[in-house]
PDB file of C-alpha atoms in Angstrom:
ATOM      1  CA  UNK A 110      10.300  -3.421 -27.362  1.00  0.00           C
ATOM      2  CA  UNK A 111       7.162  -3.229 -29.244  1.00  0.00           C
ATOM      3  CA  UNK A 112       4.139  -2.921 -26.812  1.00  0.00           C
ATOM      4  CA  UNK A 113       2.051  -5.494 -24.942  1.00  0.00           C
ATOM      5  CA  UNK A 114      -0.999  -5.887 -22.126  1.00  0.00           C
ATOM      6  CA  UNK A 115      -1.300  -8.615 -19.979  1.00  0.00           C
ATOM      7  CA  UNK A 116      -4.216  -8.997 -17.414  1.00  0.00           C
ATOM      8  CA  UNK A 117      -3.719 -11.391 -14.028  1.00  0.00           C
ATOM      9  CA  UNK A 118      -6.549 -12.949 -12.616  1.00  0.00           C
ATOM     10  CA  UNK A 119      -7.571 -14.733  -9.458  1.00  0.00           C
ATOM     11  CA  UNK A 120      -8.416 -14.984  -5.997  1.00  0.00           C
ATOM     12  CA  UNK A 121      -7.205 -13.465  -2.660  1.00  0.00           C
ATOM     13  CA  UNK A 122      -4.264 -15.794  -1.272  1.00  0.00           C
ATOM     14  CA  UNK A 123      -2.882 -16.929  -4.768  1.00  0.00           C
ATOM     15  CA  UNK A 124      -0.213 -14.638  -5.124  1.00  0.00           C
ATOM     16  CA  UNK A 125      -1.620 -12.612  -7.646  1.00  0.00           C
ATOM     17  CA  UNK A 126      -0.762  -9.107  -6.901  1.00  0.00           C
ATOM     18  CA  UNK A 127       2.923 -10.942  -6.051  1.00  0.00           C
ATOM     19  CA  UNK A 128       3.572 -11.944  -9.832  1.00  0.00           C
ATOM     20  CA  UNK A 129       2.325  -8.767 -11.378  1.00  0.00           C
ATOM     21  CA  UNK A 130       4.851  -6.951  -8.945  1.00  0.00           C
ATOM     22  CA  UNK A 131       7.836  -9.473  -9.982  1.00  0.00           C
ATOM     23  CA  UNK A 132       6.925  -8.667 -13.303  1.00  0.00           C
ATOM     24  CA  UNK A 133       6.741  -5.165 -12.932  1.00  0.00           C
ATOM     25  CA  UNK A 134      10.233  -5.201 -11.213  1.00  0.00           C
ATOM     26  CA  UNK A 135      11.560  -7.434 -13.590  1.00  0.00           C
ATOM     27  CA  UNK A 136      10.864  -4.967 -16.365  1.00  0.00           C
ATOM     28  CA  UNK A 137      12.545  -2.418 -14.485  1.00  0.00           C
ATOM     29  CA  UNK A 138      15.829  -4.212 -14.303  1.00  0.00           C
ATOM     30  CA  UNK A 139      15.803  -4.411 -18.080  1.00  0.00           C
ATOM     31  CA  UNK A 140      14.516  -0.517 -18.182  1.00  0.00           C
ATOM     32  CA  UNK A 141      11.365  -1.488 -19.666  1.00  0.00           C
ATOM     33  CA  UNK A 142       8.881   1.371 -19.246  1.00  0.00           C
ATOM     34  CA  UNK A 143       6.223  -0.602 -17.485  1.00  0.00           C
ATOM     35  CA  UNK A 144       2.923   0.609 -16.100  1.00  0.00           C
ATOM     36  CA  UNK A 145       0.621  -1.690 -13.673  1.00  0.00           C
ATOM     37  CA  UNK A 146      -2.688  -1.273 -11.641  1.00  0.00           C
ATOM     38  CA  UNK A 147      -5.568  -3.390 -10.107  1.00  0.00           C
ATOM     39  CA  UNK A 148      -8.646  -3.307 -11.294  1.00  0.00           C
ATOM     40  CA  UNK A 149      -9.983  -5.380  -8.240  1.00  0.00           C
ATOM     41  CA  UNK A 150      -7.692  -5.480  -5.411  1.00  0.00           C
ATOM     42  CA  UNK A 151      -9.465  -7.813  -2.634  1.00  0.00           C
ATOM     43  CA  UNK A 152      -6.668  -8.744  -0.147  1.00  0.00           C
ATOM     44  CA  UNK A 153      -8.533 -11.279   1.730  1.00  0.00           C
ATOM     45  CA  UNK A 154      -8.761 -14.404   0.972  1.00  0.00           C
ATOM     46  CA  UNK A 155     -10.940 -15.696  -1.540  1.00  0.00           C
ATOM     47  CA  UNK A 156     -11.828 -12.241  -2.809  1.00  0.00           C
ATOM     48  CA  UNK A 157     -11.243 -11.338  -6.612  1.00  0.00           C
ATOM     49  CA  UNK A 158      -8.182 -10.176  -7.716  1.00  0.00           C
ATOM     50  CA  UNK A 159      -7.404  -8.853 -11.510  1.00  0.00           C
ATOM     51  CA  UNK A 160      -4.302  -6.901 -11.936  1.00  0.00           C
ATOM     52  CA  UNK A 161      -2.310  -5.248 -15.641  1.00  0.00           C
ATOM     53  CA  UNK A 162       0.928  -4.960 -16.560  1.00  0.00           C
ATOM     54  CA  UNK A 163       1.310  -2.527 -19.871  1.00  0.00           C
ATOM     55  CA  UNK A 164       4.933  -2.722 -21.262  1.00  0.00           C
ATOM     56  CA  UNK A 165       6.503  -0.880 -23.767  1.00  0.00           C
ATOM     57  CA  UNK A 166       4.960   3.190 -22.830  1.00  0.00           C
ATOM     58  CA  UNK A 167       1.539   3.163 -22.034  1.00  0.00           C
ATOM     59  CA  UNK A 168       0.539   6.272 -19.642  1.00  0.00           C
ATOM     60  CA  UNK A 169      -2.441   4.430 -18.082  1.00  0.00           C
ATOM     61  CA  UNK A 170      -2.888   0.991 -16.070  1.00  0.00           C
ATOM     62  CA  UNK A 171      -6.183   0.913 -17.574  1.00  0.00           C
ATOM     63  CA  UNK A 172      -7.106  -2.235 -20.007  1.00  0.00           C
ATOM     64  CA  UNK A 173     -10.561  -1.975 -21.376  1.00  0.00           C
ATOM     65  CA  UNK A 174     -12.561  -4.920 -23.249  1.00  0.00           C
ATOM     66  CA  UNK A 175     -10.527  -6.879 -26.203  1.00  0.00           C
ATOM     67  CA  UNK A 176      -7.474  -5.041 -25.288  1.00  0.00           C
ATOM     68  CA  UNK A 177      -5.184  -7.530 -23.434  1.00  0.00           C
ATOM     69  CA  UNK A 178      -2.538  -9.129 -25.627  1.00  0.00           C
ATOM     70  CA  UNK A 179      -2.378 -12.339 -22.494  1.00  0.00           C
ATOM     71  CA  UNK A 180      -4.140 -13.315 -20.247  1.00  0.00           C
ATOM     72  CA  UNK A 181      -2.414 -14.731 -17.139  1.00  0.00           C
ATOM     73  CA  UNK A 182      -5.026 -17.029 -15.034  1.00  0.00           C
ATOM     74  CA  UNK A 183      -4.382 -18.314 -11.247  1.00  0.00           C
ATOM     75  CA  UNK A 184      -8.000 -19.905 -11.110  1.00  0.00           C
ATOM     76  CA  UNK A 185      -9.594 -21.332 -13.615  1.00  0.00           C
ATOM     77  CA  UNK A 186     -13.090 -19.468 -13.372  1.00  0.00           C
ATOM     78  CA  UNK A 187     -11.157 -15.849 -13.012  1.00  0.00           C
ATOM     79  CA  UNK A 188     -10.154 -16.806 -16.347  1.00  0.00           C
ATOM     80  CA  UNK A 189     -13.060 -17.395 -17.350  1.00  0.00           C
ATOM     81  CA  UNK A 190     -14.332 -13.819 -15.735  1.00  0.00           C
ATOM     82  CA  UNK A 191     -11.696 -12.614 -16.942  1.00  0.00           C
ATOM     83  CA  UNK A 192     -11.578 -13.505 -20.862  1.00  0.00           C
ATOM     84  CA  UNK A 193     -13.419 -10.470 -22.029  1.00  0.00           C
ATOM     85  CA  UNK A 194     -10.202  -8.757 -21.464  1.00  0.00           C
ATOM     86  CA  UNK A 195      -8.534 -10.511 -23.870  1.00  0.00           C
ATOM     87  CA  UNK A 196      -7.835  -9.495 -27.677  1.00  0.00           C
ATOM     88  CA  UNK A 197      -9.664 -12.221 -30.409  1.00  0.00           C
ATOM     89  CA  UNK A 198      -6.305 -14.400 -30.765  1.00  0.00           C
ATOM     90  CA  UNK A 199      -4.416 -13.303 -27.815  1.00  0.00           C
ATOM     91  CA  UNK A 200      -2.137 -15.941 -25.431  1.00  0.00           C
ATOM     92  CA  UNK A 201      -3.603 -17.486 -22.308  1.00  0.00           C
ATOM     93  CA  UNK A 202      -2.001 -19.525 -19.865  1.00  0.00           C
ATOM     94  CA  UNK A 203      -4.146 -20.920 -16.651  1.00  0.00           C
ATOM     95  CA  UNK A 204      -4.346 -22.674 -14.146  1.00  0.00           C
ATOM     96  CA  UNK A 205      -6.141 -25.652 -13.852  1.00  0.00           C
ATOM     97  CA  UNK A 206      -6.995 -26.376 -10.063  1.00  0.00           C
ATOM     98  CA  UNK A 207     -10.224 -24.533  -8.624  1.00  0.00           C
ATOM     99  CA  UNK A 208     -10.226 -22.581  -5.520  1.00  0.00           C
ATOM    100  CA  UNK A 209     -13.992 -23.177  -4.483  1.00  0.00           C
ATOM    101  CA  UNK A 210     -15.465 -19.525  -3.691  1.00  0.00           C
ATOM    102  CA  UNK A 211     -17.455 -19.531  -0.427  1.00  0.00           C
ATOM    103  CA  UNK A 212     -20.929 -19.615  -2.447  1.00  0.00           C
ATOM    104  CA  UNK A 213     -19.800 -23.080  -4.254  1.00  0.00           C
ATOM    105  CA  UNK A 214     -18.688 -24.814  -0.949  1.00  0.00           C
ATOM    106  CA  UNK A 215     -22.066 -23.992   0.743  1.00  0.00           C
ATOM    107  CA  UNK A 216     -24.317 -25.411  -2.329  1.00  0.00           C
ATOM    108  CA  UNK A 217     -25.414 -21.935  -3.407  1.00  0.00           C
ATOM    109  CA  UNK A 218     -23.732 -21.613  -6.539  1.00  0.00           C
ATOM    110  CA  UNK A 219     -22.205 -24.190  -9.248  1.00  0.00           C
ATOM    111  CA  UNK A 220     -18.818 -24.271 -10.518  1.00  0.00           C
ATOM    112  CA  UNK A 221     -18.283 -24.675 -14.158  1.00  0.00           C
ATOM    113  CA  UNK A 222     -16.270 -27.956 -15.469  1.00  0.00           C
ATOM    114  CA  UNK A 223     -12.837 -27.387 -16.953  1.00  0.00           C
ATOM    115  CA  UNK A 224     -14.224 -28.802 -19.798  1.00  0.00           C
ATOM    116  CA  UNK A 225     -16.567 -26.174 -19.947  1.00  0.00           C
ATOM    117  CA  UNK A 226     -13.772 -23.487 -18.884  1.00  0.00           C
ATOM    118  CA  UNK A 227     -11.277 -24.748 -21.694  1.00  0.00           C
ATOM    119  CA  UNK A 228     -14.250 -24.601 -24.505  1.00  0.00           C
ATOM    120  CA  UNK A 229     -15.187 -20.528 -23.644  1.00  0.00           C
ATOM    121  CA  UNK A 230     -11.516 -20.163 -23.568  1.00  0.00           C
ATOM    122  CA  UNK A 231     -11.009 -21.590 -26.718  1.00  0.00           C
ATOM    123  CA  UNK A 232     -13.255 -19.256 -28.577  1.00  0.00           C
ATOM    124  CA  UNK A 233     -11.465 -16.078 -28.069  1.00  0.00           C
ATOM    125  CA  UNK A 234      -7.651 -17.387 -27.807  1.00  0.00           C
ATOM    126  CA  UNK A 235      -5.221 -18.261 -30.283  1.00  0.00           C
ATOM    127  CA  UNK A 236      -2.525 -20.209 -28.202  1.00  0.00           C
ATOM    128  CA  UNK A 237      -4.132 -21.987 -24.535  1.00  0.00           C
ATOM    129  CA  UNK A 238      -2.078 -23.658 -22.016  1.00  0.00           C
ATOM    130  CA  UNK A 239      -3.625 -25.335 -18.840  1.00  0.00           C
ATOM    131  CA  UNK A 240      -0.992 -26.168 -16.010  1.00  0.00           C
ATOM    132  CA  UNK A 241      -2.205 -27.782 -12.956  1.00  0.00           C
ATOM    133  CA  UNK A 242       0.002 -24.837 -10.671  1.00  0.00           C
ATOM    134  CA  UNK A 243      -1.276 -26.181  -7.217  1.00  0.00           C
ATOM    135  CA  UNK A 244      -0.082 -29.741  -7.652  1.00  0.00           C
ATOM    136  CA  UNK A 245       2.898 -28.870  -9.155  1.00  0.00           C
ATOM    137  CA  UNK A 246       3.716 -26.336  -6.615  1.00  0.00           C
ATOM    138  CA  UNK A 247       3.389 -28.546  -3.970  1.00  0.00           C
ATOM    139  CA  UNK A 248       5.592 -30.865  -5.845  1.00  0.00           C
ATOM    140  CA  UNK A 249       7.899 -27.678  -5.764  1.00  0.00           C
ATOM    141  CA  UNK A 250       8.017 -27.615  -1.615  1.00  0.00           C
ATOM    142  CA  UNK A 251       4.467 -25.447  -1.461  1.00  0.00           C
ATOM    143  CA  UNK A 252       1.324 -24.621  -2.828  1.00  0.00           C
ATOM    144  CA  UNK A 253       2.027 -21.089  -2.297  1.00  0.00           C
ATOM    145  CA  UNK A 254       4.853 -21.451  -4.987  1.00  0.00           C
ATOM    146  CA  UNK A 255       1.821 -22.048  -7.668  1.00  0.00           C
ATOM    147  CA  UNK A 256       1.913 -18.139  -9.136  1.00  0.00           C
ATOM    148  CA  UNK A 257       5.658 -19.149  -9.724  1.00  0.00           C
ATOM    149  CA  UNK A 258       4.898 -22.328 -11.629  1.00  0.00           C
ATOM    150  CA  UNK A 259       2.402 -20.028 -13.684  1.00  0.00           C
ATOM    151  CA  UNK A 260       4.990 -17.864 -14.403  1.00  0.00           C
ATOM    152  CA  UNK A 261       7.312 -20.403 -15.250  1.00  0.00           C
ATOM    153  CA  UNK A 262       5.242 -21.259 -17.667  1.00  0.00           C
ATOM    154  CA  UNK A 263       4.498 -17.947 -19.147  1.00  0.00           C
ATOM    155  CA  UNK A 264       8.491 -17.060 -19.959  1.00  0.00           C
ATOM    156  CA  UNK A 265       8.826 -20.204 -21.306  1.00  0.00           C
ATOM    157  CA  UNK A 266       6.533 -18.955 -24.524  1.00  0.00           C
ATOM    158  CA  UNK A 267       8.505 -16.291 -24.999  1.00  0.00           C
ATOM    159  CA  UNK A 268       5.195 -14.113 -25.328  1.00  0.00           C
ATOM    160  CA  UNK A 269       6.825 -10.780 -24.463  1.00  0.00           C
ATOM    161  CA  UNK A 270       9.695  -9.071 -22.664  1.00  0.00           C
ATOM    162  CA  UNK A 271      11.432 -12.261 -20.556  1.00  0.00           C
ATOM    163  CA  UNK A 272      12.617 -15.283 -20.367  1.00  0.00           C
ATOM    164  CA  UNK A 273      13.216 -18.309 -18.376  1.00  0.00           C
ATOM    165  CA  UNK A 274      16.207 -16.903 -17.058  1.00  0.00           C
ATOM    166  CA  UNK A 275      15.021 -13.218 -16.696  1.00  0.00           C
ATOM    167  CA  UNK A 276      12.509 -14.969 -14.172  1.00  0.00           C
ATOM    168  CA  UNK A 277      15.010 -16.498 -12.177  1.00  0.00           C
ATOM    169  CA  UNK A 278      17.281 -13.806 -11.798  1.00  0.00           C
ATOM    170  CA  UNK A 279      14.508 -11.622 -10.749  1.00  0.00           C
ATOM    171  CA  UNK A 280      13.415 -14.471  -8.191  1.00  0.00           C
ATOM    172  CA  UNK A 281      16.713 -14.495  -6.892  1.00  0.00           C
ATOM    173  CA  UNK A 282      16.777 -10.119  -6.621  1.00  0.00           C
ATOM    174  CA  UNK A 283      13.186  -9.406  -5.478  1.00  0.00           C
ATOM    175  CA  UNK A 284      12.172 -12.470  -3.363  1.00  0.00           C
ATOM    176  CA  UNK A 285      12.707 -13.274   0.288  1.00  0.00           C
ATOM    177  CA  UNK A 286      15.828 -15.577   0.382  1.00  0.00           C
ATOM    178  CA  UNK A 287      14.210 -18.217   1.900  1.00  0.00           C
ATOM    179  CA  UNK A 288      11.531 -18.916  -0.798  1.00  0.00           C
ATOM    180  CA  UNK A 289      14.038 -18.456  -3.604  1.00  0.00           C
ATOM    181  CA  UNK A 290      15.137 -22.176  -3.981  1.00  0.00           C
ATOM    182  CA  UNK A 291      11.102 -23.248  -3.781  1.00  0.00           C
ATOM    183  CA  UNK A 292      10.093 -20.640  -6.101  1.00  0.00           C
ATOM    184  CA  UNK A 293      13.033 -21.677  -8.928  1.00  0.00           C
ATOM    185  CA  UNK A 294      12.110 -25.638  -8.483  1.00  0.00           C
ATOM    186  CA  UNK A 295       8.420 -24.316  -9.148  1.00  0.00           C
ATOM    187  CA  UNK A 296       9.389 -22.314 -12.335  1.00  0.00           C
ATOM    188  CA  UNK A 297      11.128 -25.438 -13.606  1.00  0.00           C
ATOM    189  CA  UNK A 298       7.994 -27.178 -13.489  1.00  0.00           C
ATOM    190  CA  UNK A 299       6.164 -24.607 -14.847  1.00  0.00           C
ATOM    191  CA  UNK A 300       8.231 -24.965 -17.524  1.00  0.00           C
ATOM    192  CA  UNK A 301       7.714 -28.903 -17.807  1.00  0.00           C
ATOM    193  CA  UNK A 302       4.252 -28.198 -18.098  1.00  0.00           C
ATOM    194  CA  UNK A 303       4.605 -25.311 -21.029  1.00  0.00           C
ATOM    195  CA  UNK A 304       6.471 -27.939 -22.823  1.00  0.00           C
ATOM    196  CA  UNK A 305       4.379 -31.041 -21.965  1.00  0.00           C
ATOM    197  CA  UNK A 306       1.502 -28.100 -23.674  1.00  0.00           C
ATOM    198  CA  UNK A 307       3.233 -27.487 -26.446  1.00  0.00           C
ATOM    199  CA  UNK A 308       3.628 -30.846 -27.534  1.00  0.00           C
ATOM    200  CA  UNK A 309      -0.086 -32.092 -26.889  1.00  0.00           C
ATOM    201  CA  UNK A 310      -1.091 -29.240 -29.116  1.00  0.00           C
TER     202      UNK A 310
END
């Protein structure tokens, strides 16, 4: 396969680091040569967390400004944080639904609007799709399922190595059983939403 960079941001408790590792498994099964890293790694919640995946042979986890070929958002103003990551043109797919940071919910600090979010992001991307992943994971049985309905909606663009059914399958393999049937409903409405995306655009 010919070479790509993705970059996952967002917060402590969103199941960040749990995607990029799906991923990273995922390639595996299809011997991919992947390479991943963190470049922020805050386990607790709330904390920043911004993660790569680098398919196709790349030595080091490292992606440096303009490099990343996606960007993969959990929280709308990681993405934002996040965007100077991304190649001019490149694919991003984010979330819509805020989780407040500390500093917002105490009056400290102001949280931009999505309108304001989906503008910035518009200047640097090529192809932008906003899924709201916490309602629709909670639609899916739980709003811990919303990194799956991202996802869901990311292998529905067919924007790199896998598919809609490469994600299940890997769902199925490298999940705990008893999210598995949760975690599929939520990639079927991630996929809704890609498609719901595509056709508003």
């Amino acid at each position: 396969m010919s070479k790509l960079r993705i970059i996952l941001a967002g917060v402590g408790g969103q199941g960040t680091l749990t995607a990029t590792n799906l991923l990273a498994l995922m390639a595996l099964d299809k011997n991919i040569p992947v390479t991943s890293g963190e470049i922020h790694g805050m386990a607790q919640r709330g904390g920043v967390v911004e993660s790569t995946l680098l398919f196709g042979g790349y030595l080091s986890p490292r992606i440096s400004v303009a490099e990343a070929d996606i960007l993969l958002g959990f929280e709308p103003l990681e993405t934002l944080r996040a965007l100077p990551y991304l190649k001019p043109g490149g694919l991003v797919i984010s979330n819509t639904e805020p989780t407040l940071p500390v500093a917002v919910n105490l009056g400290k600090e102001t949280y931009p609007s999505q309108e304001t979010i989906q503008d910035r992001v518009a200047r640097c991307a090529s192809e932008i799709h906003f899924i709201p992943c916490k309602t629709l994971g909670l639609k899916a049985g739980t709003v811990q399922s919303a990194n799956l309905v991202l996802l869901g909606g990311y292998c529905s663009t067919q924007a790199g190595p896998f598919n809609l059914d490469d994600l299940k399958a890997g769902i199925a393999a490298h999940l705990p059983q008893k999210i598995v049937s949760i975690n599929l409903q939520a990639v079927e409405l991630g996929r809704l939403a890609l498609e719901e995306s595509l056709q508003e655009h």
